[in-house]
mmCIF file of C-alpha atoms and ligand atoms in Angstrom:
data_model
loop_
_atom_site.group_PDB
_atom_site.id
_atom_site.type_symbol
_atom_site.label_atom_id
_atom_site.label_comp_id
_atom_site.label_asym_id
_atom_site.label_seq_id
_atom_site.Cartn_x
_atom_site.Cartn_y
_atom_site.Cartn_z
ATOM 1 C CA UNK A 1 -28.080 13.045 -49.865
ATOM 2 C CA UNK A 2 -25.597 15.876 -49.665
ATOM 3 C CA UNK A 3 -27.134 17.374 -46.971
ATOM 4 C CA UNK A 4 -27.116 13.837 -44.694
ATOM 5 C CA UNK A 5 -23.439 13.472 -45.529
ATOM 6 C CA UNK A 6 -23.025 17.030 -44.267
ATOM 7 C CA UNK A 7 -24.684 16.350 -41.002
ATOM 8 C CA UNK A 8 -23.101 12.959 -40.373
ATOM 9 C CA UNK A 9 -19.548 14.887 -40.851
ATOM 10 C CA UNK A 10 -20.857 17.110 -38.273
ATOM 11 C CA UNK A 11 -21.863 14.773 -36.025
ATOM 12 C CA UNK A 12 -18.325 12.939 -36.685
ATOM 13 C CA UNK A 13 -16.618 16.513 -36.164
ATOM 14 C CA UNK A 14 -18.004 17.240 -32.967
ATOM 15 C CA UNK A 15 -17.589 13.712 -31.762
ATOM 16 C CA UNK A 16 -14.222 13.704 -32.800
ATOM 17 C CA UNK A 17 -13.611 17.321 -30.680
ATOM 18 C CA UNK A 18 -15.740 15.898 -27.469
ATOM 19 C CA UNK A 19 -13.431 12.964 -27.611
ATOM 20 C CA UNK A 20 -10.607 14.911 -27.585
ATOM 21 C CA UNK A 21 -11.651 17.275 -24.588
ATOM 22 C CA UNK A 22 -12.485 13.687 -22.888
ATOM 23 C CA UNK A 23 -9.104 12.490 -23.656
ATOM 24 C CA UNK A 24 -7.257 15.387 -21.750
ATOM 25 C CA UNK A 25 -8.893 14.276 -18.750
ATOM 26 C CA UNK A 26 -8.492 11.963 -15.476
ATOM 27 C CA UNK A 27 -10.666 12.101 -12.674
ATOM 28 C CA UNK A 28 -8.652 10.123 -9.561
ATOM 29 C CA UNK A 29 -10.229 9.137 -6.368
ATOM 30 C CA UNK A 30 -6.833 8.910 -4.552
ATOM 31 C CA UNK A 31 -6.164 7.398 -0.405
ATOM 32 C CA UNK A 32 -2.841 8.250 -1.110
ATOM 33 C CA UNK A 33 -2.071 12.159 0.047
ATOM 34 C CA UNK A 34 -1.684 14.891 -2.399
ATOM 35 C CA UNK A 35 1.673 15.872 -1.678
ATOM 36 C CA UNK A 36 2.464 12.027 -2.385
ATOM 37 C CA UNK A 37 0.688 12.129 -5.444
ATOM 38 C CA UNK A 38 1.751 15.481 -7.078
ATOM 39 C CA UNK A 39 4.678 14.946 -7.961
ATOM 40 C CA UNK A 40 3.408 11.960 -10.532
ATOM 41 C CA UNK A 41 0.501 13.898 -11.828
ATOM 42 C CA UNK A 42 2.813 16.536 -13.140
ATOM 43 C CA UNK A 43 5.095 14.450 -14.830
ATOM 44 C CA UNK A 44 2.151 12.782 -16.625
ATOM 45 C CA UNK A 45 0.792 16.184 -17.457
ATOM 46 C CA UNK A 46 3.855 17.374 -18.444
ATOM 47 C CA UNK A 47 4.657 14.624 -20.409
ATOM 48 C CA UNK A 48 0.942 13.624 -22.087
ATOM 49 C CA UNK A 49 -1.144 17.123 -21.573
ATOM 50 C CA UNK A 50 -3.582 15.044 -19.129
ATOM 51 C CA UNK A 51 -5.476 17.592 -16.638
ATOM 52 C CA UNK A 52 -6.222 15.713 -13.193
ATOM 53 C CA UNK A 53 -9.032 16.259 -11.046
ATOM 54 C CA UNK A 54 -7.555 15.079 -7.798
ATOM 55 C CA UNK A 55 -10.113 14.007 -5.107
ATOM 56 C CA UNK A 56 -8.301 12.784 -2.096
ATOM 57 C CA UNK A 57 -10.088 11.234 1.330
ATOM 58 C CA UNK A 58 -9.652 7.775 3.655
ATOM 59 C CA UNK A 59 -10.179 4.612 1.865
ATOM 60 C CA UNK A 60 -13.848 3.928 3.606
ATOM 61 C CA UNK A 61 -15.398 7.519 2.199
ATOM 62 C CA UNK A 62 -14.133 7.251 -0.574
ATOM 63 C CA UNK A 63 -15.093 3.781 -1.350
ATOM 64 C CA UNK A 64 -18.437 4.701 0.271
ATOM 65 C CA UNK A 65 -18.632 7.921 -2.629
ATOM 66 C CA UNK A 66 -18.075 4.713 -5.551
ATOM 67 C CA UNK A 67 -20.698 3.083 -4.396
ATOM 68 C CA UNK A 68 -23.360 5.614 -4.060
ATOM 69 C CA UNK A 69 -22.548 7.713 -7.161
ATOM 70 C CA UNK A 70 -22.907 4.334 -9.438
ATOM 71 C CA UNK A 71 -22.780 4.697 -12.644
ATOM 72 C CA UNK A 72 -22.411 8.291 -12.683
ATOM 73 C CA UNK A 73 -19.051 8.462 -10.446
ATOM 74 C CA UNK A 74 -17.142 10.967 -12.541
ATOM 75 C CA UNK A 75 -14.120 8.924 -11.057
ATOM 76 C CA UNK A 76 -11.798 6.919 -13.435
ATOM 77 C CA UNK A 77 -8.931 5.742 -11.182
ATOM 78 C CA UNK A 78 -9.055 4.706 -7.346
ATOM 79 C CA UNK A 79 -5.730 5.126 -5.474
ATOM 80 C CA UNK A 80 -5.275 3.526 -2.165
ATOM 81 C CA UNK A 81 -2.825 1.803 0.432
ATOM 82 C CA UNK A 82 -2.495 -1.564 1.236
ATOM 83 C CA UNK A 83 -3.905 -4.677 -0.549
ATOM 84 C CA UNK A 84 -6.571 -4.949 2.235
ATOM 85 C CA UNK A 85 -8.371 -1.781 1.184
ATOM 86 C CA UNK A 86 -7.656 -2.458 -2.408
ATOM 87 C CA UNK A 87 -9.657 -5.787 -1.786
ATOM 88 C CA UNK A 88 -12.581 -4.157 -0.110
ATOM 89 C CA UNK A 89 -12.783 -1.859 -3.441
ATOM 90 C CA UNK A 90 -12.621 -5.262 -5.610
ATOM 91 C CA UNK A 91 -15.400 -6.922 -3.572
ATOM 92 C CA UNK A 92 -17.902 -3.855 -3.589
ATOM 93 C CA UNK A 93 -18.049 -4.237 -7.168
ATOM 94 C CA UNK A 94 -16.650 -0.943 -7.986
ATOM 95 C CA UNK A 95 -13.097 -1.812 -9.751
ATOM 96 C CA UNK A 96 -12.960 -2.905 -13.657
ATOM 97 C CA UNK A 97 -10.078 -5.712 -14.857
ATOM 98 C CA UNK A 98 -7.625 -4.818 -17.016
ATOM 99 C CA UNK A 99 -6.173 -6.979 -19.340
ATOM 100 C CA UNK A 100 -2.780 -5.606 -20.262
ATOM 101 C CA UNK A 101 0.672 -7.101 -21.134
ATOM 102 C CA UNK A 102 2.454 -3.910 -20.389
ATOM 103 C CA UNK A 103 0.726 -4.036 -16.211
ATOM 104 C CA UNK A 104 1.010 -7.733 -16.247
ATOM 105 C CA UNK A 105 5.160 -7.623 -17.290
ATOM 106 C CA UNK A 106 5.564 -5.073 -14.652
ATOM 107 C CA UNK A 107 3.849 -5.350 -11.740
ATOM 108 C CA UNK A 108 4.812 -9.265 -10.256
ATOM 109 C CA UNK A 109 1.656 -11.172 -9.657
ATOM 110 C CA UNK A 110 1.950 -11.594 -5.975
ATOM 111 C CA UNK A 111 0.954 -7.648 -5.907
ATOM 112 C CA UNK A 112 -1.976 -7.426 -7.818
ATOM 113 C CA UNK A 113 -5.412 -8.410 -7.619
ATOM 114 C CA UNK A 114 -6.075 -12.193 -8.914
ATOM 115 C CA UNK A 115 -9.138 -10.429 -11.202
ATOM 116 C CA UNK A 116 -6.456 -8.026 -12.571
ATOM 117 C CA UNK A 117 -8.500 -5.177 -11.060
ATOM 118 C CA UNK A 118 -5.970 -3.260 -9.061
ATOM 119 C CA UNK A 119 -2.129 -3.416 -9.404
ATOM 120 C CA UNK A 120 0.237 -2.605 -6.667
ATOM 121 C CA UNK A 121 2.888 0.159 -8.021
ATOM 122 C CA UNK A 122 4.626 0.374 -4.403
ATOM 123 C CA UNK A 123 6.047 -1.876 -1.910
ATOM 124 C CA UNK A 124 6.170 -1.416 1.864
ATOM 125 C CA UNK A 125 7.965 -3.995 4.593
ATOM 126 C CA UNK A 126 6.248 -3.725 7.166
ATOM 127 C CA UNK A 127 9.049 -4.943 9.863
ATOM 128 C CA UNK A 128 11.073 -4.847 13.349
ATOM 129 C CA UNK A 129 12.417 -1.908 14.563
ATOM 130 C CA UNK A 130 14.593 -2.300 17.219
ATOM 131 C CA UNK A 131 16.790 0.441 19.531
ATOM 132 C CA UNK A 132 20.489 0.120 18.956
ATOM 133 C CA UNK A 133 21.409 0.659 21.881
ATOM 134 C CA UNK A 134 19.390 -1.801 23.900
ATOM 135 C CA UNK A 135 19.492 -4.497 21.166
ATOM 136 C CA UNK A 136 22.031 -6.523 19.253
ATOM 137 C CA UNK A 137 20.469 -7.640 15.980
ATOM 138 C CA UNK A 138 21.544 -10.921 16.439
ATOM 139 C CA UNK A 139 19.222 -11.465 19.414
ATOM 140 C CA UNK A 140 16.232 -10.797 16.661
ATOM 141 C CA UNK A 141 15.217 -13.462 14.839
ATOM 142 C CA UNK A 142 11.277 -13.815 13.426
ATOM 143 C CA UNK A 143 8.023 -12.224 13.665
ATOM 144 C CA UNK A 144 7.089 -14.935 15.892
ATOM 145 C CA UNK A 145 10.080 -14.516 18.018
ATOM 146 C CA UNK A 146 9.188 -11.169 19.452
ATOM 147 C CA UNK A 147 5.884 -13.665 21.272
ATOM 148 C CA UNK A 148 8.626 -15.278 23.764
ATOM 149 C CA UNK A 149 9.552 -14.558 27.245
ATOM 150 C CA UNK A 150 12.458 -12.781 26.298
ATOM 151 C CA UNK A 151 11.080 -9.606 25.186
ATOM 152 C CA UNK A 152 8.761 -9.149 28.111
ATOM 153 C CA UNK A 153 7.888 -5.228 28.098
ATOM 154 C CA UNK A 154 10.077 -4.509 25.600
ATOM 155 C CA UNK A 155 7.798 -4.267 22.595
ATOM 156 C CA UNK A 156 6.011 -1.448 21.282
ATOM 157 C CA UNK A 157 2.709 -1.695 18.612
ATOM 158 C CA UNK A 158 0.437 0.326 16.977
ATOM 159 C CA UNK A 159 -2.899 -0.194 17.255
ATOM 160 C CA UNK A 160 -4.731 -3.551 15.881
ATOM 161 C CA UNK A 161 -7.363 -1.374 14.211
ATOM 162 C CA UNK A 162 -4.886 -0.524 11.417
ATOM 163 C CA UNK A 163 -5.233 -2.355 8.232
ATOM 164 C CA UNK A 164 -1.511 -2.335 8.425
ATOM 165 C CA UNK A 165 -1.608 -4.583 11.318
ATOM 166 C CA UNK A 166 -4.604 -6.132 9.976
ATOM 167 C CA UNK A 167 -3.035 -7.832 6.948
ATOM 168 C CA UNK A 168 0.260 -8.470 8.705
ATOM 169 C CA UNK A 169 -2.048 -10.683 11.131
ATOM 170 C CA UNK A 170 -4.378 -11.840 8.087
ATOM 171 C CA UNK A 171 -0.975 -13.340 6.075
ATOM 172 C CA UNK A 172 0.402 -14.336 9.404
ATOM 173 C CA UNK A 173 -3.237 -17.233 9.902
ATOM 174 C CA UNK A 174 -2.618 -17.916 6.252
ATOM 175 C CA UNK A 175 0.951 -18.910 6.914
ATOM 176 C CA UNK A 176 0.929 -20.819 10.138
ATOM 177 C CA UNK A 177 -2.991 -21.305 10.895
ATOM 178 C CA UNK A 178 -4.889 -19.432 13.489
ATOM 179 C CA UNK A 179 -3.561 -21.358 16.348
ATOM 180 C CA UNK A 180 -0.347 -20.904 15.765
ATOM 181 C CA UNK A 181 -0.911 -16.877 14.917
ATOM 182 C CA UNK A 182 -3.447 -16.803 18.198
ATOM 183 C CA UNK A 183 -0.414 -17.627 20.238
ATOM 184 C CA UNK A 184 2.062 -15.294 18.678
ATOM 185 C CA UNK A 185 -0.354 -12.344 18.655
ATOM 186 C CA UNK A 186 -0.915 -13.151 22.371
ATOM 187 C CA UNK A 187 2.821 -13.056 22.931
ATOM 188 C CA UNK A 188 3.273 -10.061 21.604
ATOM 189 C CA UNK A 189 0.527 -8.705 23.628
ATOM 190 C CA UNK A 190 1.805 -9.595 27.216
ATOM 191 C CA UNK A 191 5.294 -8.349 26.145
ATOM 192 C CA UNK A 192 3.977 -4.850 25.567
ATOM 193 C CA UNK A 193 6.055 -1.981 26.880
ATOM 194 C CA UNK A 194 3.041 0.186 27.069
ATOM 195 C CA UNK A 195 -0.300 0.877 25.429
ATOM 196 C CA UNK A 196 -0.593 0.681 21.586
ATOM 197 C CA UNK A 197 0.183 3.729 19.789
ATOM 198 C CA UNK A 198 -2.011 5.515 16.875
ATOM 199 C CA UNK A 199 0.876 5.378 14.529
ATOM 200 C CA UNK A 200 3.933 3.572 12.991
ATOM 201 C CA UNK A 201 5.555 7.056 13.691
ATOM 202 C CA UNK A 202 4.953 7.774 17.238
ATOM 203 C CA UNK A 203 5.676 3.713 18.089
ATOM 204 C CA UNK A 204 9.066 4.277 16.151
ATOM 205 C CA UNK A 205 10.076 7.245 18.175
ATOM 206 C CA UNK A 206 9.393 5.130 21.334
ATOM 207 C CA UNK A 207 11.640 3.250 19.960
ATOM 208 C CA UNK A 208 14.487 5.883 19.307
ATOM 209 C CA UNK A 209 13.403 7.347 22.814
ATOM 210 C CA UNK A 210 13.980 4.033 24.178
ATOM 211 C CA UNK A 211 10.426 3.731 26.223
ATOM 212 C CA UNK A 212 10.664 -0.198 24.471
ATOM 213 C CA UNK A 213 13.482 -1.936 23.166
ATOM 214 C CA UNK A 214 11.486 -3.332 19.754
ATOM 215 C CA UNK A 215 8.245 -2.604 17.160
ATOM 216 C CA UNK A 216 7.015 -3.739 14.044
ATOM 217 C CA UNK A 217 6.533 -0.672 11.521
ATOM 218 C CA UNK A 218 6.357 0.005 8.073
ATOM 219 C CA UNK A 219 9.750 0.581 6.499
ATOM 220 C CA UNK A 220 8.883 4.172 4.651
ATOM 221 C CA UNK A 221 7.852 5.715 8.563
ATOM 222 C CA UNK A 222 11.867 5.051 9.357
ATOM 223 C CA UNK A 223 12.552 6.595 6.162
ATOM 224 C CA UNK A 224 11.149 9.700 7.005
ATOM 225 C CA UNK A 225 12.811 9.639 10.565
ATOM 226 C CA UNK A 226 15.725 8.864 9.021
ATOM 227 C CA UNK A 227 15.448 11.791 6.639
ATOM 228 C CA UNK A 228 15.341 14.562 9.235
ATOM 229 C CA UNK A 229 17.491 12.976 11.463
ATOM 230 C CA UNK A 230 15.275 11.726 14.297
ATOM 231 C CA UNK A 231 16.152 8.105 13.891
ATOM 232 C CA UNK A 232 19.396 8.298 15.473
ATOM 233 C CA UNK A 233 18.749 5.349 17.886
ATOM 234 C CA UNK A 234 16.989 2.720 15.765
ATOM 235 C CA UNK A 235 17.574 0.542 12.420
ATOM 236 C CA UNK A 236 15.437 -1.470 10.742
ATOM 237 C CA UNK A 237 15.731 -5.615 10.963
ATOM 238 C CA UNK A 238 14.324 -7.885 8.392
ATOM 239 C CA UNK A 239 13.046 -10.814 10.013
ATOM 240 C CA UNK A 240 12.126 -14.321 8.587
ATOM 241 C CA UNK A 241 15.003 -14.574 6.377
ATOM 242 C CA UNK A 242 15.475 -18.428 6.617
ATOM 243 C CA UNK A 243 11.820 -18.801 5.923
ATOM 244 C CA UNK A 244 9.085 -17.125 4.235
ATOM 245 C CA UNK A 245 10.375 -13.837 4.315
ATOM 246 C CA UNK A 246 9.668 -9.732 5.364
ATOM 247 C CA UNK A 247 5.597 -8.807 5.117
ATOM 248 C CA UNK A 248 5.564 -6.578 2.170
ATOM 249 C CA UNK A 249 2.022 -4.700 1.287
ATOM 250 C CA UNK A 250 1.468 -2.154 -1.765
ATOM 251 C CA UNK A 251 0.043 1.052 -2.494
ATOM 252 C CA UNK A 252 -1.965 0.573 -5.580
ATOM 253 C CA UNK A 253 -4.964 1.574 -7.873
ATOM 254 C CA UNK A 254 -7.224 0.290 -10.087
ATOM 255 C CA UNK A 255 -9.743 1.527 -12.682
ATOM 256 C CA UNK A 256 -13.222 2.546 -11.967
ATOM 257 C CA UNK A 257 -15.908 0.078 -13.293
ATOM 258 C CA UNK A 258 -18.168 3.104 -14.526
ATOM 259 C CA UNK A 259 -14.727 5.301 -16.050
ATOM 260 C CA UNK A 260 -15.747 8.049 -18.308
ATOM 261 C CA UNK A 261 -12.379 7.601 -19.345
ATOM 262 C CA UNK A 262 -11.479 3.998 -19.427
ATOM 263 C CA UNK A 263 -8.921 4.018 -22.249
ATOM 264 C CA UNK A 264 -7.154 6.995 -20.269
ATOM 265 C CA UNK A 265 -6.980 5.367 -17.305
ATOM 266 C CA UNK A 266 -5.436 2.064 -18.408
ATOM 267 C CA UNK A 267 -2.776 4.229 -20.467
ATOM 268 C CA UNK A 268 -1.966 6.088 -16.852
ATOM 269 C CA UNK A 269 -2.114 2.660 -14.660
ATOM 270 C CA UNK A 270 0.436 1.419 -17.478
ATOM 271 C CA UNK A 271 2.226 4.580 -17.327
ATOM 272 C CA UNK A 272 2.589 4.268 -13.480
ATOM 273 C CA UNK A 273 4.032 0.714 -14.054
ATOM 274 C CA UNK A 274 7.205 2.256 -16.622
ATOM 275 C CA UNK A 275 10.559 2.850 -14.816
ATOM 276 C CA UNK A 276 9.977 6.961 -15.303
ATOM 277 C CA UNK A 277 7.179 6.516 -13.266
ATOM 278 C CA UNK A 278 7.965 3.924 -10.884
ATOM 279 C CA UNK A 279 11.017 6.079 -9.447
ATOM 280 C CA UNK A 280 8.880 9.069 -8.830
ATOM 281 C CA UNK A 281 5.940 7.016 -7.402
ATOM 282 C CA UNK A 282 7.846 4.893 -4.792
ATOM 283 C CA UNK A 283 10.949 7.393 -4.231
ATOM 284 C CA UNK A 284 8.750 10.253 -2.681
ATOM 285 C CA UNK A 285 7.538 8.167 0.091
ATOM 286 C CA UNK A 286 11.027 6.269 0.383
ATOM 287 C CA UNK A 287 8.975 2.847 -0.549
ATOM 288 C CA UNK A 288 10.292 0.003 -2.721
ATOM 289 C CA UNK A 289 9.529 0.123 -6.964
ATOM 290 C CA UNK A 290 6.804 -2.603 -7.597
ATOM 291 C CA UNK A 291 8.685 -2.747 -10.848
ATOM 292 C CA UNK A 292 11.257 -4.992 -10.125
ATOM 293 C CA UNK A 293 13.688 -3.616 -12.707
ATOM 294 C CA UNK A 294 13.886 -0.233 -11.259
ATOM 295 C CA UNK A 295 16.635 1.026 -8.337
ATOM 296 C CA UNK A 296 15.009 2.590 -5.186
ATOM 297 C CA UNK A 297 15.339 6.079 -3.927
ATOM 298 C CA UNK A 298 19.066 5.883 -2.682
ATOM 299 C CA UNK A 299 18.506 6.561 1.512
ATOM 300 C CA UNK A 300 16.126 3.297 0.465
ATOM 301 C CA UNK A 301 18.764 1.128 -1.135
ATOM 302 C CA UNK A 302 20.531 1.636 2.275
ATOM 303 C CA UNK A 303 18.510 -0.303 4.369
ATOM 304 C CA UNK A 304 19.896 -3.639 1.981
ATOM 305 C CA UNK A 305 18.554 -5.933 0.617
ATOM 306 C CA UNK A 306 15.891 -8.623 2.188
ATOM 307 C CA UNK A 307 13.568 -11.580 0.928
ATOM 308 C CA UNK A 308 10.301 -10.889 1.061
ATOM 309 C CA UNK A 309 7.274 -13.417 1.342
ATOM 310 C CA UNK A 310 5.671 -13.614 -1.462
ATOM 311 C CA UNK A 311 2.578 -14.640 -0.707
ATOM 312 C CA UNK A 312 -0.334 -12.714 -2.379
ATOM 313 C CA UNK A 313 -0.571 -9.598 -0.715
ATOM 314 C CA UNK A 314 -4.496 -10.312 -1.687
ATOM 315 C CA UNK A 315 -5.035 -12.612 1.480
ATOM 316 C CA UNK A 316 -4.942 -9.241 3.512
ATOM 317 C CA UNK A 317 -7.853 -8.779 2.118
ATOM 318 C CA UNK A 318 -9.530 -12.119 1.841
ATOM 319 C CA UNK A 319 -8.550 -13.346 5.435
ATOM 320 C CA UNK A 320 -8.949 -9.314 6.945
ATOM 321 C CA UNK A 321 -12.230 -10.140 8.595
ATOM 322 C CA UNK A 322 -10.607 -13.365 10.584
ATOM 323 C CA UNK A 323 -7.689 -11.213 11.766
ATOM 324 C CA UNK A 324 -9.585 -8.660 12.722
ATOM 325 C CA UNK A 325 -11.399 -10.971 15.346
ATOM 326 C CA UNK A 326 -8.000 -12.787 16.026
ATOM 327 C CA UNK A 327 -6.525 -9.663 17.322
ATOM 328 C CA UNK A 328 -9.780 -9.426 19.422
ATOM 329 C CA UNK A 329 -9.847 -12.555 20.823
ATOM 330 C CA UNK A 330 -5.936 -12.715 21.761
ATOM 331 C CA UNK A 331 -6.679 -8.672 23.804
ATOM 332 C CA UNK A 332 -4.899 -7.250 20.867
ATOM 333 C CA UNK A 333 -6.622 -3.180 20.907
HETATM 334 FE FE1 FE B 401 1.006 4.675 6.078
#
């Protein structure tokens, strides 16, 4: 009898001690670069003792690495841009919900997942960007207004095969209905400047260089301009202010279905929600706090303050596939 309670204490000890070596630990499958992300692990490490594995790659390998490794993924968190990708994780199965008050307080619900499977814990506009010299903001208007005659090779794009553009497009059909956003997206095709570009960065300095008058870019792109000084010649406009409001997408994350630290990784996704967190995890890529309580990095809180349409950033996702050939069909490469 002795000797079984002996053994069960054992058993209980070194259960207890693999639990705790477990408990040190996050494995994160992140989209999101390292240099973005260091900053944030440290402070949780700093703060809790957690040691991260860090495993960073594009959205469709990594996603692609969930799937195959199963139930043995060693991965407990997936990090990624924009709600479109976030969705594609969601659908493949690979994502677990999590129910908690502290997430669902935080994060607003029009930037997380409808299954409570990933959270968004930054917020990018994605909006015009017009040439000061060559444009009085009071001649923009509307996302829709950059399809008229006026800006006839004036306008400057990135590419249509970037998700960014992608859920733009895919919010845009669920707004105003796929004629309506077949016509705009042809618009802004025949008023091109010049041929799409393979970033928000090199279509914003066409922009400052003044090759085209006008763009549509993501708001944290400027910031970084604007940081070492190579945004003299444009400024941001946020358009659809009488209506529905700026496009706004997220960089989020979600826990891994097959976590080998699940109770870790919804302390973390919490953590990332807090104020301490937020200000570390939007500030270093000059993007907007999903936490709607908590200031923005300073050269942020510059650009003013805008409405923002609140639709579910989850219709990136759901209505990505119809955008995708919408683009197509109006030329849109
Ligand atoms: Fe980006």
């Amino acid at each position: 009898m002795k000797r079984i309670a002996l053994t069960l204490a054992a058993v209980a000890a070194l259960t207890a001690c693999s639990q705790q070596e477990a408990s040190n630990e996050l494995v994160i499958y992140s989209a999101r670069n390292e240099t973005l992300m260091k900053p944030i692990l440290d402070k949780y490490t700093e703060k809790t003792g957690t040691e991260f594995q860090l495993i960073t790659d594009k959205e469709a390998p990594l996603l692609e690495r969930l799937k195959a490794e199963g139930e043995n993924t060693p991965a407990d968190i997936l990090i990624t841009v924009d709600a479109g990708n976030l969705w594609h994780a969601s659908e493949n199965g690979v994502l677990a919900s999590v129910e908690s008050d502290t997430l669902n307080k935080n994060i607003p619900a029009n930037l997380k997942s409808s299954k409570n499977d990933w959270f968004g814990f930054s917020v990018r506009a994605r909006t015009i960007v017009y040439n000061t010299d060559a444009v009085d903001p009071s001649e923009l208007s509307t996302y829709e207004d950059l399809a008229t005659e006026k800006w006839k090779d004036r306008l400057c794009l990135r590419t249509s095969k970037k998700v960014y553009n992608q859920s733009l497009v895919a919010t845009l059909i669920s707004t105003l209905g796929e004629d309506q956003t077949q016509e705009v997206v042809e618009g802004w095709v025949s008023n091109l400047a010049t041929d799409v570009f393979s970033s928000d960065t090199k279509m914003m300095e066409a922009v400052n260089a003044g090759q085209c008058d006008v763009g549509i870019g993501n708001t944290y792109y400027y910031g970084r301009l604007q940081a070492k000084g190579a945004a003299e010649n444009i400024a941001l406009f946020w358009p659809n202010q009488n209506d529905r409001g700026v496009h706004v997408n997220v960089s989020g994350a979600g826990k891994v279905k097959h976590a080998k630290h699940p109770e870790n990784a919804v302390a973390f996704l919490e953590w990332l929600s807090s104020p301490e967190a937020q200000e570390i995890f939007a500030g270093v890529n000059y993007e907007f706090p999903a936490n709607s309580s908590v200031p923005s990095d300073p050269l942020v809180a510059g650009w003013g303050t805008f409405k923002q349409d609140i639709i579910d950033v989850e219709t990136a996702g759901s209505m990505q596939a119809d955008a995708v050939k919408l683009m197509d069909r109006a030329g849109y490469l």
